[in-house]
mmCIF file of C-alpha atoms and ligand atoms in Angstrom:
data_model
loop_
_atom_site.group_PDB
_atom_site.id
_atom_site.type_symbol
_atom_site.label_atom_id
_atom_site.label_comp_id
_atom_site.label_asym_id
_atom_site.label_seq_id
_atom_site.Cartn_x
_atom_site.Cartn_y
_atom_site.Cartn_z
ATOM 1 C CA MET A 1 -7.374 -9.872 22.526
ATOM 2 C CA PHE A 2 -6.038 -6.745 20.764
ATOM 3 C CA LYS A 3 -2.772 -5.429 22.215
ATOM 4 C CA GLU A 4 -1.600 -1.927 21.284
ATOM 5 C CA PHE A 5 2.125 -1.591 20.536
ATOM 6 C CA LEU A 6 2.640 1.642 18.603
ATOM 7 C CA ASP A 7 1.299 5.193 18.873
ATOM 8 C CA LEU A 8 2.210 7.374 15.874
ATOM 9 C CA GLY A 9 0.202 10.401 17.055
ATOM 10 C CA ARG A 10 -2.369 12.503 15.167
ATOM 11 C CA HIS A 11 -2.524 11.958 11.404
ATOM 12 C CA PRO A 12 -4.389 13.221 8.369
ATOM 13 C CA ILE A 13 -5.653 11.006 5.534
ATOM 14 C CA ALA A 14 -2.363 9.995 3.928
ATOM 15 C CA ASN A 15 -3.436 10.628 0.327
ATOM 16 C CA ALA A 16 -5.571 13.711 1.046
ATOM 17 C CA PHE A 17 -3.274 16.235 -0.625
ATOM 18 C CA ILE A 18 -4.665 19.573 0.345
ATOM 19 C CA ASP A 19 -5.165 23.076 -1.092
ATOM 20 C CA GLU A 20 -3.797 25.986 0.916
ATOM 21 C CA GLY A 21 -7.270 27.358 1.708
ATOM 22 C CA ASP A 22 -8.457 24.093 3.275
ATOM 23 C CA PHE A 23 -5.933 23.620 6.098
ATOM 24 C CA LYS A 24 -8.317 24.550 8.919
ATOM 25 C CA ASP A 25 -10.863 21.864 7.943
ATOM 26 C CA GLU A 26 -8.326 19.061 7.703
ATOM 27 C CA PHE A 27 -9.498 15.784 9.240
ATOM 28 C CA LEU A 28 -7.115 14.179 11.761
ATOM 29 C CA PHE A 29 -7.269 10.905 13.669
ATOM 30 C CA ASP A 30 -5.145 8.952 16.193
ATOM 31 C CA LEU A 31 -2.848 6.502 14.409
ATOM 32 C CA LYS A 32 -2.280 3.654 16.860
ATOM 33 C CA VAL A 33 -1.406 0.094 15.945
ATOM 34 C CA CYS A 34 -2.373 -3.173 17.617
ATOM 35 C CA TRP A 35 -1.875 -6.918 17.301
ATOM 36 C CA ASP A 36 -4.578 -9.543 17.629
ATOM 37 C CA GLU A 37 -3.349 -12.349 19.851
ATOM 38 C CA GLU A 38 -5.846 -14.796 18.311
ATOM 39 C CA THR A 39 -5.362 -14.332 14.550
ATOM 40 C CA LYS A 40 -1.928 -12.590 14.735
ATOM 41 C CA LEU A 41 -3.334 -9.798 12.560
ATOM 42 C CA VAL A 42 -1.766 -6.326 12.837
ATOM 43 C CA SER A 43 -4.328 -3.521 12.432
ATOM 44 C CA ILE A 44 -4.693 0.151 13.158
ATOM 45 C CA LYS A 45 -6.826 0.794 16.211
ATOM 46 C CA GLU A 46 -9.094 3.570 14.954
ATOM 47 C CA PHE A 47 -10.405 2.878 11.451
ATOM 48 C CA VAL A 48 -11.225 5.871 9.254
ATOM 49 C CA GLU A 49 -14.584 5.573 7.431
ATOM 50 C CA PRO A 50 -13.755 4.289 3.927
ATOM 51 C CA GLU A 51 -15.977 6.929 2.255
ATOM 52 C CA ARG A 52 -13.583 9.601 3.557
ATOM 53 C CA ILE A 53 -10.684 7.957 1.734
ATOM 54 C CA PHE A 54 -12.075 6.168 -1.312
ATOM 55 C CA ASN A 55 -14.252 8.624 -3.169
ATOM 56 C CA GLU A 56 -14.235 10.492 -6.475
ATOM 57 C CA ASP A 57 -11.261 12.604 -5.310
ATOM 58 C CA TYR A 58 -8.969 9.629 -4.622
ATOM 59 C CA PRO A 59 -5.648 10.726 -6.172
ATOM 60 C CA TYR A 60 -3.621 7.524 -6.341
ATOM 61 C CA ASN A 61 -3.483 6.620 -10.034
ATOM 62 C CA THR A 62 -1.607 3.366 -10.607
ATOM 63 C CA SER A 63 -1.157 4.257 -14.281
ATOM 64 C CA ASN A 64 1.124 7.172 -13.282
ATOM 65 C CA SER A 65 3.783 4.726 -12.268
ATOM 66 C CA PHE A 66 5.531 2.984 -15.160
ATOM 67 C CA PRO A 67 7.071 0.230 -12.973
ATOM 68 C CA MET A 68 3.567 -0.605 -11.667
ATOM 69 C CA ILE A 69 2.042 -0.763 -15.181
ATOM 70 C CA GLU A 70 4.733 -3.237 -16.136
ATOM 71 C CA HIS A 71 4.161 -5.172 -12.917
ATOM 72 C CA PHE A 72 0.422 -5.548 -13.650
ATOM 73 C CA ARG A 73 1.009 -6.513 -17.287
ATOM 74 C CA ASN A 74 3.473 -9.233 -16.256
ATOM 75 C CA THR A 75 1.170 -10.437 -13.468
ATOM 76 C CA ALA A 76 -1.800 -10.656 -15.852
ATOM 77 C CA GLU A 77 0.224 -12.613 -18.434
ATOM 78 C CA MET A 78 1.488 -15.008 -15.762
ATOM 79 C CA LEU A 79 -2.035 -15.614 -14.370
ATOM 80 C CA LYS A 80 -3.461 -16.181 -17.862
ATOM 81 C CA MET A 81 -0.783 -18.779 -18.626
ATOM 82 C CA LYS A 82 -1.106 -20.528 -15.273
ATOM 83 C CA PHE A 83 -4.868 -20.621 -14.717
ATOM 84 C CA LYS A 84 -6.414 -19.880 -18.132
ATOM 85 C CA PRO A 85 -9.322 -18.016 -16.513
ATOM 86 C CA ARG A 86 -12.430 -17.096 -18.500
ATOM 87 C CA LYS A 87 -14.401 -14.966 -16.019
ATOM 88 C CA VAL A 88 -12.171 -12.455 -14.255
ATOM 89 C CA LEU A 89 -13.039 -9.969 -11.513
ATOM 90 C CA GLU A 90 -10.718 -7.313 -10.154
ATOM 91 C CA ILE A 91 -11.447 -5.765 -6.765
ATOM 92 C CA GLY A 92 -10.022 -2.228 -6.575
ATOM 93 C CA SER A 93 -9.334 -1.874 -10.296
ATOM 94 C CA ASN A 94 -8.142 1.758 -10.079
ATOM 95 C CA SER A 95 -7.371 3.054 -13.603
ATOM 96 C CA GLY A 96 -7.280 -0.446 -15.078
ATOM 97 C CA PRO A 97 -3.614 -1.397 -15.685
ATOM 98 C CA PHE A 98 -4.347 -5.023 -14.665
ATOM 99 C CA ILE A 99 -7.796 -5.590 -16.129
ATOM 100 C CA GLU A 100 -6.868 -4.062 -19.501
ATOM 101 C CA ASN A 101 -4.941 -7.268 -20.178
ATOM 102 C CA PHE A 102 -8.190 -9.303 -20.166
ATOM 103 C CA ASN A 103 -11.062 -9.317 -22.629
ATOM 104 C CA LYS A 104 -13.934 -6.930 -21.969
ATOM 105 C CA GLU A 105 -16.758 -9.452 -22.397
ATOM 106 C CA ASP A 106 -15.724 -11.710 -19.503
ATOM 107 C CA SER A 107 -14.060 -9.275 -17.110
ATOM 108 C CA LEU A 108 -15.522 -7.109 -14.370
ATOM 109 C CA CYS A 109 -14.238 -4.348 -12.132
ATOM 110 C CA VAL A 110 -15.165 -3.262 -8.622
ATOM 111 C CA GLU A 111 -13.965 0.226 -7.714
ATOM 112 C CA PRO A 112 -15.491 2.536 -5.093
ATOM 113 C CA CYS A 113 -13.621 5.637 -6.339
ATOM 114 C CA GLY A 114 -15.930 7.210 -8.924
ATOM 115 C CA ASN A 115 -13.110 8.939 -10.819
ATOM 116 C CA PHE A 116 -11.363 5.639 -11.557
ATOM 117 C CA ALA A 117 -14.535 3.578 -12.027
ATOM 118 C CA GLU A 118 -15.325 5.962 -14.874
ATOM 119 C CA VAL A 119 -11.954 5.214 -16.498
ATOM 120 C CA THR A 120 -12.481 1.426 -16.669
ATOM 121 C CA GLU A 121 -16.139 1.905 -17.621
ATOM 122 C CA ASN A 122 -14.988 4.107 -20.529
ATOM 123 C CA MET A 123 -12.447 1.446 -21.500
ATOM 124 C CA GLY A 124 -15.431 -0.888 -21.938
ATOM 125 C CA TYR A 125 -15.270 -2.920 -18.711
ATOM 126 C CA LYS A 126 -18.414 -3.326 -16.634
ATOM 127 C CA THR A 127 -17.505 -1.590 -13.374
ATOM 128 C CA HIS A 128 -19.380 -1.631 -10.064
ATOM 129 C CA VAL A 129 -18.819 1.678 -8.270
ATOM 130 C CA ASP A 130 -19.018 0.130 -4.859
ATOM 131 C CA PHE A 131 -17.134 -1.364 -1.925
ATOM 132 C CA TRP A 132 -16.440 -5.093 -1.953
ATOM 133 C CA THR A 133 -18.967 -6.826 0.328
ATOM 134 C CA THR A 134 -21.001 -10.037 0.478
ATOM 135 C CA ASP A 135 -24.003 -8.014 -0.739
ATOM 136 C CA LEU A 136 -22.151 -6.861 -3.846
ATOM 137 C CA ALA A 137 -20.823 -10.384 -4.497
ATOM 138 C CA GLU A 138 -24.405 -11.702 -4.384
ATOM 139 C CA LYS A 139 -25.504 -9.091 -6.899
ATOM 140 C CA ILE A 140 -22.590 -9.935 -9.238
ATOM 141 C CA VAL A 141 -23.342 -13.674 -9.110
ATOM 142 C CA LYS A 142 -26.936 -12.946 -10.126
ATOM 143 C CA GLU A 143 -25.897 -10.663 -12.995
ATOM 144 C CA ASP A 144 -22.687 -12.266 -14.254
ATOM 145 C CA GLY A 145 -22.256 -15.676 -12.619
ATOM 146 C CA TYR A 146 -19.284 -17.205 -10.783
ATOM 147 C CA MET A 147 -15.638 -16.225 -11.349
ATOM 148 C CA ASP A 148 -12.555 -18.221 -12.392
ATOM 149 C CA LEU A 149 -10.110 -15.591 -11.174
ATOM 150 C CA ILE A 150 -10.544 -12.862 -8.577
ATOM 151 C CA TYR A 151 -7.599 -10.494 -8.360
ATOM 152 C CA ALA A 152 -6.862 -7.572 -6.038
ATOM 153 C CA ALA A 153 -3.659 -5.555 -5.649
ATOM 154 C CA ASN A 154 -3.062 -3.275 -2.671
ATOM 155 C CA CYS A 155 -6.730 -3.367 -1.900
ATOM 156 C CA ILE A 156 -7.715 -6.196 0.457
ATOM 157 C CA CYS A 157 -5.617 -4.671 3.265
ATOM 158 C CA HIS A 158 -7.727 -1.504 2.801
ATOM 159 C CA ILE A 159 -10.930 -3.258 3.873
ATOM 160 C CA HIS A 160 -11.984 -3.210 7.516
ATOM 161 C CA ASP A 161 -14.170 -6.315 7.698
ATOM 162 C CA LEU A 162 -11.969 -9.131 6.456
ATOM 163 C CA ASP A 163 -14.408 -11.915 7.349
ATOM 164 C CA ASP A 164 -17.038 -10.335 5.102
ATOM 165 C CA THR A 165 -14.409 -9.763 2.383
ATOM 166 C CA PHE A 166 -13.263 -13.374 2.300
ATOM 167 C CA LYS A 167 -16.821 -14.726 2.560
ATOM 168 C CA ALA A 168 -17.747 -12.553 -0.434
ATOM 169 C CA VAL A 169 -14.839 -14.063 -2.391
ATOM 170 C CA LYS A 170 -15.792 -17.606 -1.400
ATOM 171 C CA ASN A 171 -19.411 -17.026 -2.407
ATOM 172 C CA ILE A 172 -18.510 -15.942 -5.937
ATOM 173 C CA LEU A 173 -15.521 -18.166 -6.738
ATOM 174 C CA LYS A 174 -16.063 -21.207 -8.989
ATOM 175 C CA PRO A 175 -15.149 -24.567 -7.382
ATOM 176 C CA ASN A 176 -11.780 -24.542 -9.179
ATOM 177 C CA GLY A 177 -11.425 -20.771 -9.149
ATOM 178 C CA VAL A 178 -8.463 -18.877 -7.711
ATOM 179 C CA PHE A 179 -8.286 -15.772 -5.583
ATOM 180 C CA VAL A 180 -4.993 -13.916 -6.024
ATOM 181 C CA PHE A 181 -4.186 -10.815 -4.037
ATOM 182 C CA GLU A 182 -1.103 -8.845 -3.173
ATOM 183 C CA ASP A 183 -0.434 -6.442 -0.335
ATOM 184 C CA PRO A 184 2.607 -5.156 1.578
ATOM 185 C CA SER A 185 4.259 -7.801 3.744
ATOM 186 C CA LEU A 186 4.286 -7.277 7.496
ATOM 187 C CA LEU A 187 7.530 -9.254 7.763
ATOM 188 C CA ARG A 188 9.338 -6.932 5.321
ATOM 189 C CA ILE A 189 7.962 -3.880 7.157
ATOM 190 C CA LEU A 190 9.226 -5.209 10.484
ATOM 191 C CA GLU A 191 12.597 -6.171 8.977
ATOM 192 C CA ARG A 192 13.089 -2.825 7.214
ATOM 193 C CA GLY A 193 11.617 -0.638 9.909
ATOM 194 C CA SER A 194 9.327 0.873 7.257
ATOM 195 C CA TYR A 195 6.673 2.066 9.677
ATOM 196 C CA ASP A 196 5.583 4.558 7.006
ATOM 197 C CA GLN A 197 3.471 1.842 5.408
ATOM 198 C CA ILE A 198 1.109 2.308 8.333
ATOM 199 C CA TYR A 199 -1.627 4.830 7.516
ATOM 200 C CA ASP A 200 -5.408 5.187 7.261
ATOM 201 C CA GLU A 201 -5.625 3.309 3.951
ATOM 202 C CA HIS A 202 -3.938 0.271 5.457
ATOM 203 C CA PRO A 203 -6.206 -0.671 8.349
ATOM 204 C CA HIS A 204 -4.456 -4.054 8.278
ATOM 205 C CA ILE A 205 -0.895 -5.079 7.553
ATOM 206 C CA PHE A 206 -0.785 -8.688 6.495
ATOM 207 C CA SER A 207 1.483 -11.515 7.490
ATOM 208 C CA VAL A 208 0.986 -14.817 5.689
ATOM 209 C CA THR A 209 0.344 -16.246 9.162
ATOM 210 C CA ALA A 210 -2.632 -13.961 9.867
ATOM 211 C CA LEU A 211 -4.040 -14.440 6.362
ATOM 212 C CA ASP A 212 -3.781 -18.197 6.719
ATOM 213 C CA ASN A 213 -5.840 -17.982 9.930
ATOM 214 C CA LEU A 214 -8.422 -15.578 8.491
ATOM 215 C CA LEU A 215 -8.889 -17.315 5.130
ATOM 216 C CA ARG A 216 -9.272 -20.723 6.780
ATOM 217 C CA ARG A 217 -11.984 -19.511 9.098
ATOM 218 C CA ASN A 218 -13.870 -18.332 6.002
ATOM 219 C CA GLY A 219 -13.542 -21.554 4.015
ATOM 220 C CA LEU A 220 -10.565 -20.609 1.832
ATOM 221 C CA GLN A 221 -6.959 -21.804 1.902
ATOM 222 C CA ILE A 222 -3.642 -20.427 0.726
ATOM 223 C CA PHE A 223 -1.858 -22.772 -1.696
ATOM 224 C CA LYS A 224 0.997 -20.549 -2.913
ATOM 225 C CA VAL A 225 2.811 -17.364 -1.913
ATOM 226 C CA ASP A 226 5.072 -15.218 -4.111
ATOM 227 C CA ASN A 227 7.385 -12.747 -2.402
ATOM 228 C CA LEU A 228 7.486 -9.567 -4.477
ATOM 229 C CA SER A 229 9.697 -6.489 -4.388
ATOM 230 C CA VAL A 230 6.888 -3.977 -5.120
ATOM 231 C CA HIS A 231 5.975 -1.449 -2.423
ATOM 232 C CA GLY A 232 9.159 -2.289 -0.561
ATOM 233 C CA GLY A 233 8.208 -5.983 -0.253
ATOM 234 C CA SER A 234 4.774 -7.490 -0.799
ATOM 235 C CA ASN A 235 3.271 -10.955 -0.783
ATOM 236 C CA ARG A 236 1.125 -12.305 -3.577
ATOM 237 C CA ILE A 237 -1.273 -14.799 -2.012
ATOM 238 C CA TYR A 238 -2.984 -17.540 -4.053
ATOM 239 C CA ALA A 239 -6.073 -18.978 -2.362
ATOM 240 C CA CYS A 240 -8.838 -21.369 -3.346
ATOM 241 C CA HIS A 241 -11.749 -23.197 -1.746
ATOM 242 C CA PHE A 242 -10.733 -25.168 1.322
ATOM 243 C CA ASP A 243 -9.439 -28.646 0.392
ATOM 244 C CA GLY A 244 -9.237 -27.575 -3.228
ATOM 245 C CA ILE A 245 -5.532 -28.138 -3.818
ATOM 246 C CA THR A 246 -2.215 -29.305 -2.339
ATOM 247 C CA ILE A 247 -0.516 -26.625 -0.270
ATOM 248 C CA GLY A 248 2.779 -25.609 -1.897
ATOM 249 C CA ASP A 249 6.190 -25.363 -0.240
ATOM 250 C CA SER A 250 6.130 -21.572 -0.604
ATOM 251 C CA VAL A 251 3.336 -21.425 2.001
ATOM 252 C CA LYS A 252 5.269 -23.550 4.501
ATOM 253 C CA PHE A 253 8.429 -21.543 3.797
ATOM 254 C CA ASN A 254 6.696 -18.211 4.477
ATOM 255 C CA LEU A 255 4.907 -19.417 7.596
ATOM 256 C CA ASN A 256 8.170 -20.779 8.937
ATOM 257 C CA GLU A 257 10.135 -17.630 8.067
ATOM 258 C CA GLU A 258 7.537 -15.491 9.868
ATOM 259 C CA SER A 259 7.477 -17.768 12.882
ATOM 260 C CA VAL A 260 11.290 -17.711 13.187
ATOM 261 C CA PHE A 261 11.218 -13.889 12.968
ATOM 262 C CA GLY A 262 8.699 -13.756 15.815
ATOM 263 C CA ILE A 263 5.459 -12.751 14.088
ATOM 264 C CA ASN A 264 3.610 -14.817 16.720
ATOM 265 C CA ASN A 265 5.175 -13.028 19.712
ATOM 266 C CA PHE A 266 4.047 -9.674 21.041
ATOM 267 C CA GLN A 267 7.620 -8.840 22.078
ATOM 268 C CA THR A 268 8.565 -8.567 18.369
ATOM 269 C CA TYR A 269 6.131 -5.664 18.029
ATOM 270 C CA GLU A 270 7.411 -3.940 21.164
ATOM 271 C CA ILE A 271 10.954 -4.091 19.732
ATOM 272 C CA PHE A 272 9.651 -2.657 16.436
ATOM 273 C CA ALA A 273 8.009 0.241 18.308
ATOM 274 C CA GLU A 274 11.356 1.102 19.952
ATOM 275 C CA ARG A 275 13.058 1.036 16.552
ATOM 276 C CA VAL A 276 10.412 3.402 15.145
ATOM 277 C CA ALA A 277 10.922 5.877 18.016
ATOM 278 C CA ASN A 278 14.710 5.814 17.419
ATOM 279 C CA SER A 279 14.227 6.322 13.685
ATOM 280 C CA LYS A 280 12.215 9.474 14.408
ATOM 281 C CA LYS A 281 14.894 10.873 16.735
ATOM 282 C CA LYS A 282 17.665 10.214 14.201
ATOM 283 C CA LEU A 283 15.796 11.620 11.201
ATOM 284 C CA VAL A 284 14.731 14.816 12.963
ATOM 285 C CA LYS A 285 18.248 15.360 14.306
ATOM 286 C CA LEU A 286 19.788 14.807 10.862
ATOM 287 C CA LEU A 287 17.440 17.257 9.141
ATOM 288 C CA LYS A 288 17.830 19.894 11.868
ATOM 289 C CA ASP A 289 21.640 19.596 11.806
ATOM 290 C CA LEU A 290 21.693 19.962 8.011
ATOM 291 C CA LYS A 291 19.400 22.987 8.160
ATOM 292 C CA SER A 292 21.564 24.678 10.786
ATOM 293 C CA ASP A 293 24.522 24.092 8.434
ATOM 294 C CA GLY A 294 22.573 26.085 5.820
ATOM 295 C CA LYS A 295 21.770 23.104 3.583
ATOM 296 C CA LYS A 296 18.721 22.973 1.315
ATOM 297 C CA ILE A 297 16.562 19.866 1.455
ATOM 298 C CA MET A 298 13.722 18.730 -0.815
ATOM 299 C CA SER A 299 11.846 15.457 -1.194
ATOM 300 C CA ILE A 300 10.971 13.295 -4.213
ATOM 301 C CA GLY A 301 7.646 11.440 -4.150
ATOM 302 C CA ALA A 302 4.595 12.877 -2.367
ATOM 303 C CA THR A 303 3.772 9.424 -1.087
ATOM 304 C CA ALA A 304 1.257 8.260 1.466
ATOM 305 C CA LYS A 305 4.274 6.798 3.221
ATOM 306 C CA SER A 306 5.894 10.215 3.584
ATOM 307 C CA THR A 307 2.646 11.546 5.082
ATOM 308 C CA THR A 308 3.178 9.106 7.951
ATOM 309 C CA VAL A 309 6.850 10.015 8.375
ATOM 310 C CA PHE A 310 6.350 13.787 8.190
ATOM 311 C CA ASN A 311 3.406 13.815 10.606
ATOM 312 C CA TYR A 312 4.928 11.370 13.074
ATOM 313 C CA CYS A 313 8.256 13.223 13.061
ATOM 314 C CA GLY A 314 6.775 16.735 12.822
ATOM 315 C CA ILE A 315 8.679 17.491 9.594
ATOM 316 C CA ASP A 316 7.264 20.588 7.902
ATOM 317 C CA ASN A 317 8.616 23.088 5.378
ATOM 318 C CA SER A 318 11.026 24.519 7.904
ATOM 319 C CA LEU A 319 12.999 21.288 7.308
ATOM 320 C CA ILE A 320 11.946 20.158 3.812
ATOM 321 C CA ASP A 321 11.321 23.060 1.410
ATOM 322 C CA VAL A 322 9.361 21.304 -1.287
ATOM 323 C CA ILE A 323 8.249 17.903 -2.599
ATOM 324 C CA THR A 324 8.235 16.970 -6.286
ATOM 325 C CA ASP A 325 5.852 14.402 -7.667
ATOM 326 C CA THR A 326 5.059 13.122 -11.148
ATOM 327 C CA THR A 327 1.315 12.845 -10.356
ATOM 328 C CA ILE A 328 -0.428 15.863 -11.900
ATOM 329 C CA ASP A 329 -3.274 15.771 -9.349
ATOM 330 C CA LYS A 330 -0.832 16.146 -6.440
ATOM 331 C CA GLN A 331 1.024 19.088 -8.001
ATOM 332 C CA GLY A 332 0.018 22.532 -6.718
ATOM 333 C CA LYS A 333 -1.301 21.004 -3.495
ATOM 334 C CA CYS A 334 0.367 20.571 -0.111
ATOM 335 C CA SER A 335 1.290 17.420 1.766
ATOM 336 C CA PRO A 336 -1.394 16.279 4.250
ATOM 337 C CA GLY A 337 -0.889 17.523 7.811
ATOM 338 C CA MET A 338 2.511 19.137 7.445
ATOM 339 C CA HIS A 339 1.555 21.227 4.382
ATOM 340 C CA ILE A 340 4.819 21.058 2.457
ATOM 341 C CA PRO A 341 4.203 22.367 -1.100
ATOM 342 C CA ILE A 342 4.176 19.810 -3.920
ATOM 343 C CA VAL A 343 5.345 20.756 -7.410
ATOM 344 C CA ALA A 344 6.239 19.045 -10.672
ATOM 345 C CA ARG A 345 9.841 17.903 -10.945
ATOM 346 C CA GLU A 346 10.300 20.260 -13.937
ATOM 347 C CA ASP A 347 9.296 23.245 -11.778
ATOM 348 C CA ILE A 348 12.441 23.185 -9.662
ATOM 349 C CA ASN A 349 16.161 23.049 -10.322
ATOM 350 C CA ILE A 350 17.346 20.093 -8.299
ATOM 351 C CA LEU A 351 20.872 21.489 -8.355
ATOM 352 C CA ASP A 352 19.636 24.245 -6.018
ATOM 353 C CA TYR A 353 19.290 21.551 -3.332
ATOM 354 C CA ASP A 354 21.976 19.757 -1.340
ATOM 355 C CA TYR A 355 19.863 16.834 -0.136
ATOM 356 C CA VAL A 356 16.859 14.912 -1.450
ATOM 357 C CA TYR A 357 14.771 12.971 1.041
ATOM 358 C CA LEU A 358 13.310 9.899 -0.648
ATOM 359 C CA GLY A 359 9.579 10.023 0.034
ATOM 360 C CA ALA A 360 9.364 7.239 -2.557
ATOM 361 C CA TRP A 361 12.253 5.166 -1.149
ATOM 362 C CA ASN A 362 10.721 2.107 -2.819
ATOM 363 C CA PHE A 363 11.779 3.663 -6.166
ATOM 364 C CA LYS A 364 15.259 4.496 -4.891
ATOM 365 C CA ASP A 365 17.093 3.014 -7.899
ATOM 366 C CA VAL A 366 14.740 4.536 -10.482
ATOM 367 C CA ILE A 367 15.082 7.977 -8.868
ATOM 368 C CA ALA A 368 18.876 7.740 -8.413
ATOM 369 C CA THR A 369 19.226 6.818 -12.110
ATOM 370 C CA LYS A 370 16.970 9.693 -13.219
ATOM 371 C CA GLU A 371 18.813 12.173 -11.009
ATOM 372 C CA LYS A 372 22.361 11.307 -12.069
ATOM 373 C CA GLU A 373 23.238 14.961 -12.599
ATOM 374 C CA PHE A 374 22.257 15.773 -9.000
ATOM 375 C CA VAL A 375 24.598 13.085 -7.684
ATOM 376 C CA GLU A 376 27.419 14.104 -10.064
ATOM 377 C CA ASN A 377 27.119 17.626 -8.663
ATOM 378 C CA GLY A 378 27.605 16.415 -5.103
ATOM 379 C CA GLY A 379 23.913 16.009 -4.211
ATOM 380 C CA LYS A 380 23.041 13.387 -1.605
ATOM 381 C CA PHE A 381 19.963 11.337 -0.790
ATOM 382 C CA ILE A 382 18.401 10.770 2.630
ATOM 383 C CA THR A 383 16.283 7.795 3.562
ATOM 384 C CA HIS A 384 15.016 6.296 6.810
ATOM 385 C CA VAL A 385 14.725 2.745 5.418
ATOM 386 C CA PRO A 386 16.120 0.444 6.727
ATOM 387 C CA ASP A 387 17.895 3.030 8.897
ATOM 388 C CA VAL A 388 18.229 6.781 8.771
ATOM 389 C CA MET A 389 21.151 7.414 6.398
ATOM 390 C CA VAL A 390 22.684 9.707 3.816
ATOM 391 C CA PHE A 391 24.012 8.240 0.561
ATOM 392 C CA SER A 392 24.866 9.238 -2.971
HETATM 393 P P1 TYD B 401 4.072 4.888 -4.151
HETATM 394 O O1 TYD B 401 5.426 4.347 -4.006
HETATM 395 O O2 TYD B 401 3.040 4.023 -4.730
HETATM 396 O O3 TYD B 401 3.718 5.436 -2.746
HETATM 397 P P2 TYD B 401 2.546 5.390 -1.698
HETATM 398 O O4 TYD B 401 1.802 4.096 -1.892
HETATM 399 O O5 TYD B 401 3.268 5.462 -0.396
HETATM 400 O O6 TYD B 401 1.737 6.619 -1.962
HETATM 401 O O7 TYD B 401 4.068 6.234 -4.999
HETATM 402 C C1 TYD B 401 5.190 6.792 -5.534
HETATM 403 C C2 TYD B 401 4.949 8.280 -5.714
HETATM 404 O O8 TYD B 401 6.173 8.867 -6.121
HETATM 405 C C3 TYD B 401 3.933 8.596 -6.806
HETATM 406 O O9 TYD B 401 3.127 9.691 -6.401
HETATM 407 C C4 TYD B 401 4.790 8.991 -8.007
HETATM 408 C C5 TYD B 401 6.025 9.552 -7.343
HETATM 409 N N1 TYD B 401 7.267 9.396 -8.103
HETATM 410 C C6 TYD B 401 7.957 10.548 -8.488
HETATM 411 O O10 TYD B 401 7.542 11.676 -8.187
HETATM 412 N N2 TYD B 401 9.133 10.394 -9.172
HETATM 413 C C7 TYD B 401 9.621 9.180 -9.529
HETATM 414 O O11 TYD B 401 10.675 9.091 -10.167
HETATM 415 C C8 TYD B 401 8.885 7.999 -9.131
HETATM 416 C C9 TYD B 401 9.387 6.638 -9.473
HETATM 417 C C10 TYD B 401 7.720 8.167 -8.408
#
């Protein structure tokens, strides 16, 4: 049974950065969150059709983020050393920072966003411009055979039908093959109160517990879990065919940690919902108080996460003047829903502002280091994670 625990109100597509002339046609949906008593999976209640989100206008380019490029290079090197895969498939290959570490002859990409599929295709990797399904897996097996390694980063939690997703993986994985995927951790989100990781692109938020249940019912098993710091805390899951391998201590550790935290109890989610409501009250009050004191506030990082915060809290450009972002495709547009203008960092003088809200709080240290001059001149940062606070 699905039990609803959180209602975040009406929301736009979190990464649909919008031109000024298009405001009246903006698509909105109800962002509500529920918990499945049977599998313990947390999901949003109303899924948005994937074609609306993942198409040739999808703006999120992994290669714009240096820390992420490094993350994928290190991950690829580690997986090569550990599993020595020959045939490699990446689901959701984006602009290719992971797959580029593997040879072109034996590696394949699956990417539904045409703009990025073109990038990996041009790099020389065979790329299927399609969603990951059992039908596509069948086609790939016929054309290219079975895979030693299937990798996906921040992608599996984007897919609505997880049974079909995991069946597709099982059907194409060699008997000794490994399926490695990483997505934000539900436990870290609950611990940090980072409700902003809930948006249309994340129809599911994974606990190891729920994944263990879902993978098992589709003939796969988790044998290792790495806890990562990326995206504010993610889990890298290693799975293989059921009965393929001894289950490592990291799996037991994670399942136990989640159980102790209360992942299996609905009350945990009700407490989280109260914390989210309090976070909203505190953040709105802080911004309004600063504005009435005549302070100027901007934000760094036009993130999908900040789309959730701004829309849930009703934060528009009466509170935050402008957002800067390093992604060229976001610059010159406005934030989804609340329509705060987005510009390049070079287009503003940060010293004109008293406070910077961290839309990209997950890059807090990188941003604080880059913006040393702002801090030295008395500038302060605002974040809502783990609690609403001001710091310098
Ligand atoms: P990310 O954390 O992946 O956010 P989400 O998944 O919620 O969209 O994206 C970080 C965004 O912040 C990305 O658009 C690049 C931008 N950014 C800056 O503008 N300045 C910076 O110094 C850093 C590190 C990121």
